[in-house]
mmCIF file of C-alpha atoms in Angstrom:
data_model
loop_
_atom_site.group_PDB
_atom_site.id
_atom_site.type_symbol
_atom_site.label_atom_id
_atom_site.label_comp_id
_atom_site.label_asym_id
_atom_site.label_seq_id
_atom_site.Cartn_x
_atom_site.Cartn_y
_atom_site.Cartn_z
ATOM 1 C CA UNK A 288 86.321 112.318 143.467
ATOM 2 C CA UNK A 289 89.707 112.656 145.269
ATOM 3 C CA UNK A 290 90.232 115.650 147.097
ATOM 4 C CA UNK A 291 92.452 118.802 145.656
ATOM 5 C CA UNK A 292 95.071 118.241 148.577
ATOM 6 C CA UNK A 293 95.274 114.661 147.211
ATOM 7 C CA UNK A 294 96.237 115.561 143.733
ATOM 8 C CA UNK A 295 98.721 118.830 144.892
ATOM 9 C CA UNK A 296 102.154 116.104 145.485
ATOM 10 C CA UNK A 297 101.109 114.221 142.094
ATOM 11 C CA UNK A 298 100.683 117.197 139.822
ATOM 12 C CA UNK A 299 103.829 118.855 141.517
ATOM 13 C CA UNK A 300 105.796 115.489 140.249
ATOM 14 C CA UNK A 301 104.493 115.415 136.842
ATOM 15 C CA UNK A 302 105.465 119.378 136.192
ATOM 16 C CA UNK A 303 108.895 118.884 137.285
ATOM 17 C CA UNK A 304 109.184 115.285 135.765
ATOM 18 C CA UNK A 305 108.875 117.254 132.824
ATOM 19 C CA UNK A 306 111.113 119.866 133.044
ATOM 20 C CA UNK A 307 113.497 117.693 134.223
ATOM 21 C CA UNK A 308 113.005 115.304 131.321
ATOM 22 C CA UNK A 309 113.438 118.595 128.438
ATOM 23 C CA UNK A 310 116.316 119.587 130.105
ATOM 24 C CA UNK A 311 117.893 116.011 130.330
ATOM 25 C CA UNK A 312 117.235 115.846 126.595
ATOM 26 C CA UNK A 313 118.696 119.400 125.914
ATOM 27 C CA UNK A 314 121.980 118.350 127.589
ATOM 28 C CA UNK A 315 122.183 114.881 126.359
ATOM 29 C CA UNK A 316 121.515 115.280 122.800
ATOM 30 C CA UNK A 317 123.991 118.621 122.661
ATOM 31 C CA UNK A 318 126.802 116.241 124.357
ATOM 32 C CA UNK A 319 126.375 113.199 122.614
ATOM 33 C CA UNK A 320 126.102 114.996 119.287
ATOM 34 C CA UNK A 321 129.572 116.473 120.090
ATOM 35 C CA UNK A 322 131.168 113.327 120.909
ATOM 36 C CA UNK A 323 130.323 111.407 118.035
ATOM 37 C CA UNK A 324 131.947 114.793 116.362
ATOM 38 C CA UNK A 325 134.991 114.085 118.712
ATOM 39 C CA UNK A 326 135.572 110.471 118.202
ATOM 40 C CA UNK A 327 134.836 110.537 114.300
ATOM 41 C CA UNK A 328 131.372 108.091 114.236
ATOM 42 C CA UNK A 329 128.618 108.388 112.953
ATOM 43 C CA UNK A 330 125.447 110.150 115.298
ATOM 44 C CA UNK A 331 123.275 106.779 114.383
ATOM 45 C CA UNK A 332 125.856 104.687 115.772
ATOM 46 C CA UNK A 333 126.151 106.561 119.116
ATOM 47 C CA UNK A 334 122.626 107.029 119.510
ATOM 48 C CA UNK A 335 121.816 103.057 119.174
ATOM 49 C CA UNK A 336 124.493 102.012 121.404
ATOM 50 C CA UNK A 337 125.608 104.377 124.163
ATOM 51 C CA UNK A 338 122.303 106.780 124.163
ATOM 52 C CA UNK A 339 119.454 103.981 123.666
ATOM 53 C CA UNK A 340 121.072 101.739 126.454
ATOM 54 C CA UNK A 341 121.085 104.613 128.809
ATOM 55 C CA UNK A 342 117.459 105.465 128.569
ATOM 56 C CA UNK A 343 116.257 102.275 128.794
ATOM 57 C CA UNK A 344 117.765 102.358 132.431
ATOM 58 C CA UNK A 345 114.232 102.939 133.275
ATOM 59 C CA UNK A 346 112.655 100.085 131.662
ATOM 60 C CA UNK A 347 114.929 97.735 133.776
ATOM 61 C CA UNK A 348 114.687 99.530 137.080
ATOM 62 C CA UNK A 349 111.059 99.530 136.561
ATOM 63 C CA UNK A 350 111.740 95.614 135.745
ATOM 64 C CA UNK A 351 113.792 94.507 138.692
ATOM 65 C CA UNK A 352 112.144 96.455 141.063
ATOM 66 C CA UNK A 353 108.925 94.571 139.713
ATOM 67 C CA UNK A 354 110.033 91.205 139.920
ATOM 68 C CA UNK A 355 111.106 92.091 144.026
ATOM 69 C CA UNK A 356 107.677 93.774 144.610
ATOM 70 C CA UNK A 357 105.208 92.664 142.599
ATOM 71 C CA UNK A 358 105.629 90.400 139.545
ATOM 72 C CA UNK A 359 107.811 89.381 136.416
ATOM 73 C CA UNK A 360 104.046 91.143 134.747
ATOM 74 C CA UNK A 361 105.470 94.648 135.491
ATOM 75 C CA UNK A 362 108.699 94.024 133.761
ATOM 76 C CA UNK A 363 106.999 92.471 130.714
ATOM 77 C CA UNK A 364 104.381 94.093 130.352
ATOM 78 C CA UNK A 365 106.325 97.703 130.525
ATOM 79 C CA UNK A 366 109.089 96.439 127.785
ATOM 80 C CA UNK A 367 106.192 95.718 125.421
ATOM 81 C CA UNK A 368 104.614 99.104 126.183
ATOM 82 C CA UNK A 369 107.532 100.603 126.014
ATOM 83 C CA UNK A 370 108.693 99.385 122.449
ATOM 84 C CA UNK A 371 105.155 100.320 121.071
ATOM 85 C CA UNK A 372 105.193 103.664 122.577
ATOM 86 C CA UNK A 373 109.066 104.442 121.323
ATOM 87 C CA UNK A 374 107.520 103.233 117.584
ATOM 88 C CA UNK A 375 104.156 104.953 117.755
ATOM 89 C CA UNK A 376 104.508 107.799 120.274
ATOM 90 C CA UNK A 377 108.500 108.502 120.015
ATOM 91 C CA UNK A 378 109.368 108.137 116.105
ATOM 92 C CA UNK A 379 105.922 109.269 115.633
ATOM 93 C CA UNK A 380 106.101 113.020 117.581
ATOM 94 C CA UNK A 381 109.543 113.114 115.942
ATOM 95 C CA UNK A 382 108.442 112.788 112.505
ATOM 96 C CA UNK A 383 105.467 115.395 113.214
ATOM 97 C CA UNK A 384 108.013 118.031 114.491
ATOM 98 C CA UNK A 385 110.348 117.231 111.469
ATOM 99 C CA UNK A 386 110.855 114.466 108.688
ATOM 100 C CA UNK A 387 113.256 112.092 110.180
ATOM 101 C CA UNK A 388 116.026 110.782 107.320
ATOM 102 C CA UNK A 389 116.790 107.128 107.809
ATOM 103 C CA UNK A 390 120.684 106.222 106.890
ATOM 104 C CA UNK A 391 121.499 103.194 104.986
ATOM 105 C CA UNK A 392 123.954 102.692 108.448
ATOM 106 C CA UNK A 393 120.721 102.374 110.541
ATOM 107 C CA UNK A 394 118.802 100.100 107.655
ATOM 108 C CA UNK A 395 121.604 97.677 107.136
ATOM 109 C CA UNK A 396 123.101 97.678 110.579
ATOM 110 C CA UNK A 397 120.741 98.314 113.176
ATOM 111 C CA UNK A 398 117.314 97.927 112.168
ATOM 112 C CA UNK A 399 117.377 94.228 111.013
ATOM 113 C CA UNK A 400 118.499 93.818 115.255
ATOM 114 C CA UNK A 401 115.339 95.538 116.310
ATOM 115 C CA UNK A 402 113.062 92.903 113.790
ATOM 116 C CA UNK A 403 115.086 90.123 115.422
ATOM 117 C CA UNK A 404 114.694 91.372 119.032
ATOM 118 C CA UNK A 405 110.863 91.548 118.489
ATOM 119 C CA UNK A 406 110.726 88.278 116.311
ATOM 120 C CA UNK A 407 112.864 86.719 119.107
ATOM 121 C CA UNK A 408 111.126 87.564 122.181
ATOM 122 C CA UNK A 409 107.534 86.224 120.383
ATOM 123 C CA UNK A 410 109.461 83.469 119.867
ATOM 124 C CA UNK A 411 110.818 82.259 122.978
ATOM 125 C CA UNK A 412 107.531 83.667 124.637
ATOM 126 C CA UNK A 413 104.718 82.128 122.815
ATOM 127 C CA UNK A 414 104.443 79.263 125.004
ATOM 128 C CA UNK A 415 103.597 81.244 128.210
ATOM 129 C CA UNK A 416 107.010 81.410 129.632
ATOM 130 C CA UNK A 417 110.685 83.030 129.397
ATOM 131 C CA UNK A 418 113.057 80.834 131.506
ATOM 132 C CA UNK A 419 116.815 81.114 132.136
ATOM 133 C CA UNK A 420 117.851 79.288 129.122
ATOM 134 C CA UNK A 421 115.839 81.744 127.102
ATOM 135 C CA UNK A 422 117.001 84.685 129.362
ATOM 136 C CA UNK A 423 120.671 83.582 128.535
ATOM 137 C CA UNK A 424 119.716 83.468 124.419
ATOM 138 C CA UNK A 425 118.476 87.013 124.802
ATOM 139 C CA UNK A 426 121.629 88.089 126.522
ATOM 140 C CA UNK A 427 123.810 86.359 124.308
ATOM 141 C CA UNK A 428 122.170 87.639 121.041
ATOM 142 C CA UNK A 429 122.859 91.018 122.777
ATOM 143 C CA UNK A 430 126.712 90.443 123.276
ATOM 144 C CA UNK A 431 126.560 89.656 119.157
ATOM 145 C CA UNK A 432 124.710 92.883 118.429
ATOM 146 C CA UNK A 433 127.440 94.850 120.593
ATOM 147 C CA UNK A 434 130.406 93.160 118.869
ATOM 148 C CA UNK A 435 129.234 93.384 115.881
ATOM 149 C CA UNK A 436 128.262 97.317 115.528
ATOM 150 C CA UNK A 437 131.959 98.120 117.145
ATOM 151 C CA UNK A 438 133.313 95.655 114.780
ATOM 152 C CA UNK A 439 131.599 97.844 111.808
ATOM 153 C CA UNK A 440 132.083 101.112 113.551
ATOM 154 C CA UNK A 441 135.616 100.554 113.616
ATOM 155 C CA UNK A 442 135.770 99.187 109.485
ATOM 156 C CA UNK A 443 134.416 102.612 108.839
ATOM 157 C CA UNK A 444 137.545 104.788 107.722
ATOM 158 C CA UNK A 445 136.015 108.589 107.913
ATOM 159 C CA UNK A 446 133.495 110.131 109.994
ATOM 160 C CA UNK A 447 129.730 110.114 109.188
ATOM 161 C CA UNK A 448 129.852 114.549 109.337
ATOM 162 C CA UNK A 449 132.443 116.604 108.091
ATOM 163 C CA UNK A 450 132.113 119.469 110.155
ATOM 164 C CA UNK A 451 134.748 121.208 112.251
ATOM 165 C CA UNK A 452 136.087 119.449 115.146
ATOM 166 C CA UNK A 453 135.341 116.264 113.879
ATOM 167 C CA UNK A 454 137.720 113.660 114.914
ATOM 168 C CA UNK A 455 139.286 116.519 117.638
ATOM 169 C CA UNK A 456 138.789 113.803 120.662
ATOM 170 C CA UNK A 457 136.625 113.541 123.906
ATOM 171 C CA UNK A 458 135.782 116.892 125.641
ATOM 172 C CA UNK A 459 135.255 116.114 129.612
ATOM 173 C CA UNK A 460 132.871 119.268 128.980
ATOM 174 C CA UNK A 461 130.757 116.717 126.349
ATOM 175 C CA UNK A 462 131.048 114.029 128.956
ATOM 176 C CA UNK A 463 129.754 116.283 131.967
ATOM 177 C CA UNK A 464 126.745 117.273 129.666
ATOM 178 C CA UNK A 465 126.438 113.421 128.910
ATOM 179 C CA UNK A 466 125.950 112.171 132.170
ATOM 180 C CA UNK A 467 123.787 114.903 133.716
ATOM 181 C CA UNK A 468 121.640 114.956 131.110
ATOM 182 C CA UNK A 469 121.262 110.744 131.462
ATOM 183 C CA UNK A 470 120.378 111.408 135.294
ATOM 184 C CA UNK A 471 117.707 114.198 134.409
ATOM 185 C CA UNK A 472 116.505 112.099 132.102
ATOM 186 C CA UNK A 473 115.939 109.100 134.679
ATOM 187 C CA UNK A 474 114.866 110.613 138.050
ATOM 188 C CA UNK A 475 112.803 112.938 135.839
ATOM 189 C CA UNK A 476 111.153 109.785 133.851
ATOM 190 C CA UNK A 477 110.589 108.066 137.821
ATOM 191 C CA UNK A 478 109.177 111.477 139.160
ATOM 192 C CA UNK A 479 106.786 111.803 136.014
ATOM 193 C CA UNK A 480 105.622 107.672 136.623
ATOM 194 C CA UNK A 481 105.318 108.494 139.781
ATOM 195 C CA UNK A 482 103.356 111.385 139.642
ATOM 196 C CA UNK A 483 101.059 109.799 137.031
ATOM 197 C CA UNK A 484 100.606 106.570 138.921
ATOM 198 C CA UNK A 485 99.566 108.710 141.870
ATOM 199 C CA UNK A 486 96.452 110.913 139.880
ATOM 200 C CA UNK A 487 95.334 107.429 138.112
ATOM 201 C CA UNK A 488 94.802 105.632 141.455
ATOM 202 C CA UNK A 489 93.469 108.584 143.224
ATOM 203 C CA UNK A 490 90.784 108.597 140.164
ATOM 204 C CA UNK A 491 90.173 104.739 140.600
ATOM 205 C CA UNK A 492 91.953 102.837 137.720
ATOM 206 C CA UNK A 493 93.380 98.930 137.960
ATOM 207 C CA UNK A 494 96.988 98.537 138.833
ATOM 208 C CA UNK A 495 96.882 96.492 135.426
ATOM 209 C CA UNK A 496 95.881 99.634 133.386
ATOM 210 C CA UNK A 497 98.422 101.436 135.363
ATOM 211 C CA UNK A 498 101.406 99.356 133.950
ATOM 212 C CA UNK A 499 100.109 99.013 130.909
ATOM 213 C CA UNK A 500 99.990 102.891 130.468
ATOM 214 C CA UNK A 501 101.608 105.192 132.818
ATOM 215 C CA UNK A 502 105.012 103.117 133.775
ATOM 216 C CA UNK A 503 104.980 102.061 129.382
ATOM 217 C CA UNK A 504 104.510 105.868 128.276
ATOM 218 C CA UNK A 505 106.671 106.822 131.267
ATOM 219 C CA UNK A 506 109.959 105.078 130.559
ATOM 220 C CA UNK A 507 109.669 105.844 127.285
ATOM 221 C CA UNK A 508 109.795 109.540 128.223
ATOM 222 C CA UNK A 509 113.343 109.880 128.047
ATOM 223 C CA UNK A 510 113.653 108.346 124.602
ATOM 224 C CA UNK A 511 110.490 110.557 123.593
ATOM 225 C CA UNK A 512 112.623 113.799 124.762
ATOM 226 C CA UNK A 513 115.713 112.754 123.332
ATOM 227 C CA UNK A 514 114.265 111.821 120.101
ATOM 228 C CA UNK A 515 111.851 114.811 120.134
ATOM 229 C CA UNK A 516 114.676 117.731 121.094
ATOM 230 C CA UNK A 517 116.910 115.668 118.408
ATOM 231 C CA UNK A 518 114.528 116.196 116.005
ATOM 232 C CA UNK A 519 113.922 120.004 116.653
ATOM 233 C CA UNK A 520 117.706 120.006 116.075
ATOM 234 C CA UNK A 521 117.977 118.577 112.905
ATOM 235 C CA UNK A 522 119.609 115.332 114.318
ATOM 236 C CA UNK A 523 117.474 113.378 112.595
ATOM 237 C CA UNK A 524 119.741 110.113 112.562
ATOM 238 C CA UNK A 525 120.096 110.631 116.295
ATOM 239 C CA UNK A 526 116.109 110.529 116.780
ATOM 240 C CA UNK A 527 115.450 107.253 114.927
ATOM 241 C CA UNK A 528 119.035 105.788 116.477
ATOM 242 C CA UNK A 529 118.216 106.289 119.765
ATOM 243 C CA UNK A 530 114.819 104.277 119.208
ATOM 244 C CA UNK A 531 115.931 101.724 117.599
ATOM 245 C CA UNK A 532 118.465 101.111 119.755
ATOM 246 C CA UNK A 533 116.131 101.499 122.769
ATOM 247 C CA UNK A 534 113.815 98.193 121.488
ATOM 248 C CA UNK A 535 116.974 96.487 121.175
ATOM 249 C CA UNK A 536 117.848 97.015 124.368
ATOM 250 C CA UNK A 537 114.791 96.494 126.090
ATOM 251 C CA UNK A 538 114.078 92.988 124.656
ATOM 252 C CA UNK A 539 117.532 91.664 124.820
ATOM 253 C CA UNK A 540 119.160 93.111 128.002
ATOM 254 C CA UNK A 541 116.144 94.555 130.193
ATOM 255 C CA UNK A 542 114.190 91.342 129.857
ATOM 256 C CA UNK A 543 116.944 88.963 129.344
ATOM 257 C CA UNK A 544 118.349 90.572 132.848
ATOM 258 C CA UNK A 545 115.082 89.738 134.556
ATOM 259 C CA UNK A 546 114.459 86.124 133.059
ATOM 260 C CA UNK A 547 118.115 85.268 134.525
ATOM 261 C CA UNK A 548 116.700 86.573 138.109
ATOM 262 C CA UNK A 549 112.986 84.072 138.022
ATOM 263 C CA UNK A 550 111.320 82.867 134.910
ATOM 264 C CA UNK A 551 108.858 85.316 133.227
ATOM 265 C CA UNK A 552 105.008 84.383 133.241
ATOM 266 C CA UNK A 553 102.791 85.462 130.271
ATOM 267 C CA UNK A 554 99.367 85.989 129.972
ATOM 268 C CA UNK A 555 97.282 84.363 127.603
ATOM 269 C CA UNK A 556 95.996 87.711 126.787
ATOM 270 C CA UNK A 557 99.700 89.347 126.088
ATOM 271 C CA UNK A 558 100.258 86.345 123.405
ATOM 272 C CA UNK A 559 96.919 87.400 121.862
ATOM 273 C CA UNK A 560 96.836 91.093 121.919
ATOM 274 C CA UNK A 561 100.391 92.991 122.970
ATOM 275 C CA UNK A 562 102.468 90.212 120.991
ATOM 276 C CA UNK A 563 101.183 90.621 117.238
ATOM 277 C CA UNK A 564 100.888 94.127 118.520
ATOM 278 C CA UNK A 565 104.704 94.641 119.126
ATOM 279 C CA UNK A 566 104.911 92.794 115.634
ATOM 280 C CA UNK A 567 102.838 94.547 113.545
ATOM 281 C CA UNK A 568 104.076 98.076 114.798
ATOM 282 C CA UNK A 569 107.559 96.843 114.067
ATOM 283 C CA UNK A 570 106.943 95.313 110.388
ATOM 284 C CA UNK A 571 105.232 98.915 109.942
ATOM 285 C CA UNK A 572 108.160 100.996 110.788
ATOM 286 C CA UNK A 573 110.192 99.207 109.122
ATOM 287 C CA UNK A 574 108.494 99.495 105.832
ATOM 288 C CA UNK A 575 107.685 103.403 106.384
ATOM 289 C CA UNK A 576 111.677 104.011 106.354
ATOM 290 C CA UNK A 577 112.337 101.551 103.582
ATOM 291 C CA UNK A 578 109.902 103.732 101.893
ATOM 292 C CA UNK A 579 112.250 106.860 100.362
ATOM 293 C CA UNK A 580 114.738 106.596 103.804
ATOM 294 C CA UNK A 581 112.222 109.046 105.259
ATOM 295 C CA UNK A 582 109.614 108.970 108.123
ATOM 296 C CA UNK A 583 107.592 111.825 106.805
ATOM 297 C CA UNK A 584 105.292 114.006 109.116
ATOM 298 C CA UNK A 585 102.226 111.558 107.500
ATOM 299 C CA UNK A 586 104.362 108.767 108.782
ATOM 300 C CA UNK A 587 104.613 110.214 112.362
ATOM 301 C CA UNK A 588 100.507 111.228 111.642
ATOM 302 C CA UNK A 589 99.987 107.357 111.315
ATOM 303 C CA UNK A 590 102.300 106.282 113.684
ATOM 304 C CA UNK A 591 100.395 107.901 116.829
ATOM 305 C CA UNK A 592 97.341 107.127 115.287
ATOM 306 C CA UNK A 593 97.978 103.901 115.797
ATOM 307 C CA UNK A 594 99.462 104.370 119.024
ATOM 308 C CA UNK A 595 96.496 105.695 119.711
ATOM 309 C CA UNK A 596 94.567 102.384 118.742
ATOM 310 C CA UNK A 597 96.478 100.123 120.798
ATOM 311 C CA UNK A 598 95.934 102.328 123.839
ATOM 312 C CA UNK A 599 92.288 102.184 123.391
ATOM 313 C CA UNK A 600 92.207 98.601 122.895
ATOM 314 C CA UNK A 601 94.536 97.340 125.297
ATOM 315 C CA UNK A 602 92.858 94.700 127.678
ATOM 316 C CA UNK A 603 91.408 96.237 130.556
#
C-alpha cells in the first residue's frame, strides 16, 4: 500500500487536470459556437473539422512520444481506446445529460468517414502490421475527407442557425476563447494522464493496463468535456460533431502520422479483441442515430454500458 505522501503530487494533478479540462471546454465550446455564427456554417461542420482535430492533439502527442520512448503499442493501442471511449464514454455521458439530435449534414457527410476510418484501419491492420505505404493511404484518405467537407461547406448557400450575428465575421475575442480553451484542454488532459498513471502504478498495475485505460480515457477527456459542456448547452450537433470528427482524426492523421515515422506492430490479441471491438461500437452508433436522428438518454444508458464491458474485458 503506497504511502499518503506518494499519492499527494498524483491526486493534486488529477483535481486540477480537471478543472482545467471544464474550463477548456467552457471556453472552447462558447468560441467555436460563435464562430460558426460568424462565418455562416453549420456547428456540425466546425466541430468535425477544426474542434475534433484539435483535441485529438493528445492522441498524437501521446503517439509520437510513444514511438521515441517506448513503442508504436502506445500509439495504437491509445487511438483504439480512444475511439471506443469517445463512442461509449463521450456520446454516451452526452446523451445521458441531454438527447443529442443527429443532422442529416453529420449522417450524409461525416459519419460514413468515421465507418471508413474504422473499416480502413482493420483493414490495412489485420495482418499484424501498418507500414509506410499504409501510413501514406491513411493520410491520403484524410486529405479527401478535408477537401471534400470544405468543398460541401462552401456549396451550402445559408447558414445552418438563423440567429443574430450570423454571418457578422470572425471576432479575435471568439478566436482568443478558441485557442485558450484548446490549450486547457491539452495540458489539462496530460496533467489528468499523468496524475492517473501515477496512482495506478503506485497501486501496482501493468504498464499494459495503464495504456489501455488511463492514457485511452485520458485523451479522450477533452472530447468528453467538449461534448459533455456542449451538450449541457443545447449544442447538440456540436457534441456528436466533435466525436465524430475526433475518430476520424485519430485513425487517419494520428496513426497515419506515426506509421510514416516506423511501421506499427500489432498484437495478435488487438486483431482478436480491440479490432471487432472498435467495429462493433462503430456499426452500433451508427445505427442508434439512424434510428429517429436521436441518441436518446437510453442510447447514452447503453452506450457506457458497453463501455463498461470492454473495460472489463480488455486483455490484461
Amino acid at each position: 500500500m503506497p504511502a499518503g505522501s506518494e499519492l499527494l503530487v498524483p491526486i493534486a494533478l488529477l483535481v486540477v487536470g480537471i478543472v482545467a479540462l471544464y474550463a477548456g471546454a467552457e471556453l472552447l465550446v462558447a468560441g467555436a459556437g460563435r464562430l460558426a455564427l460568424g462565418v455562416g456554417l453549420r456547428a456540425a461542420t466546425v466541430g468535425v473539422t477544426v474542434i475534433a482535430f484539435a483535441t485529438t492533439a493528445p492522441e498524437l502527442f501521446v503517439a509520437i512520444t510513444g514511438v521515441f520512448d517506448v513503442s508504436t503499442d502506445i500509439g495504437l493501442g491509445t487511438v483504439l481506446g480512444s475511439n471506443v471511449a469517445n463512442i461509449g464514454l463521450v456520446l454516451g455521458v452526452s446523451a445521458l445529460i441531454k438527447p443529442l439530435s443527429v443532422s442529416e449534414v453529420a449522417m450524409k457527410r461525416h459519419v460514413p468517414f468515421m465507418v471508413l476510418a474504422a473499416v480502413l484501419l482493420v483493414g490495412v491492420g489485420v495482418d499484424g502490421v501498418i507500414g509506410r505505404l499504409e501510413g501514406t493511404l491513411l493520410i491520403a484518405v484524410l486529405a479527401g475527407f478535408t477537401v471534400y467537407l470544405v468543398y460541401s461547406t462552401n456549396a451550402d448557400q445559408t447558414p445552418a442557425v438563423d440567429e443574430p450575428g450570423s454571418g457578422d465575421g470572425i471576432a479575435l475575442k471568439d478566436v482568443a476563447f478558441v485557442l485558450a480553451g484548446l490549450i486547457a484542454l491539452v495540458v489539462g488532459s496530460q496533467w489528468l494522464i499523468e496524475g492517473g498513471t501515477g496512482l495506478l502504478e503506485a497501486f501496482g498495475f501493468s504498464e499494459l493496463f495503464i495504456g489501455l485505460t488511463v492514457l485511452a480515457i485520458g485523451t479522450s477527456l477533452p472530447e468528453l468535456a467538449a461534448s459533455a459542456i456542449g451538450a449541457a448547452r443545447g449544442e447538440t450537433e456540436f457534441a456528436i460533431g466533435n466525436v465524430v470528427g475526433s475518430n476520424i482524426y485519430n485513425v487517419l492523421a494520428v496513426l497515419g502520422i506515426v506509421a510514416l515515422i516506423t511501421p506499427i506492430q500489432i498484437a495478435t490479441s488487438t486483431i482478436q479483441f480491440e479490432f471487432p471491438a472498435l467495429i462493433v461500437f462503430t456499426l452500433v452508433l451508427v445505427a442508434m442515430m439512424s434510428y429517429g436522428r436521436t441518441l436518446t438518454r437510453l442510447d447514452g444508458l447503453v452506450l457506457v454500458a458497453g463501455y463498461g464491458g470492454f473495460i472489463y474485458f480488455l486483455p490484461q
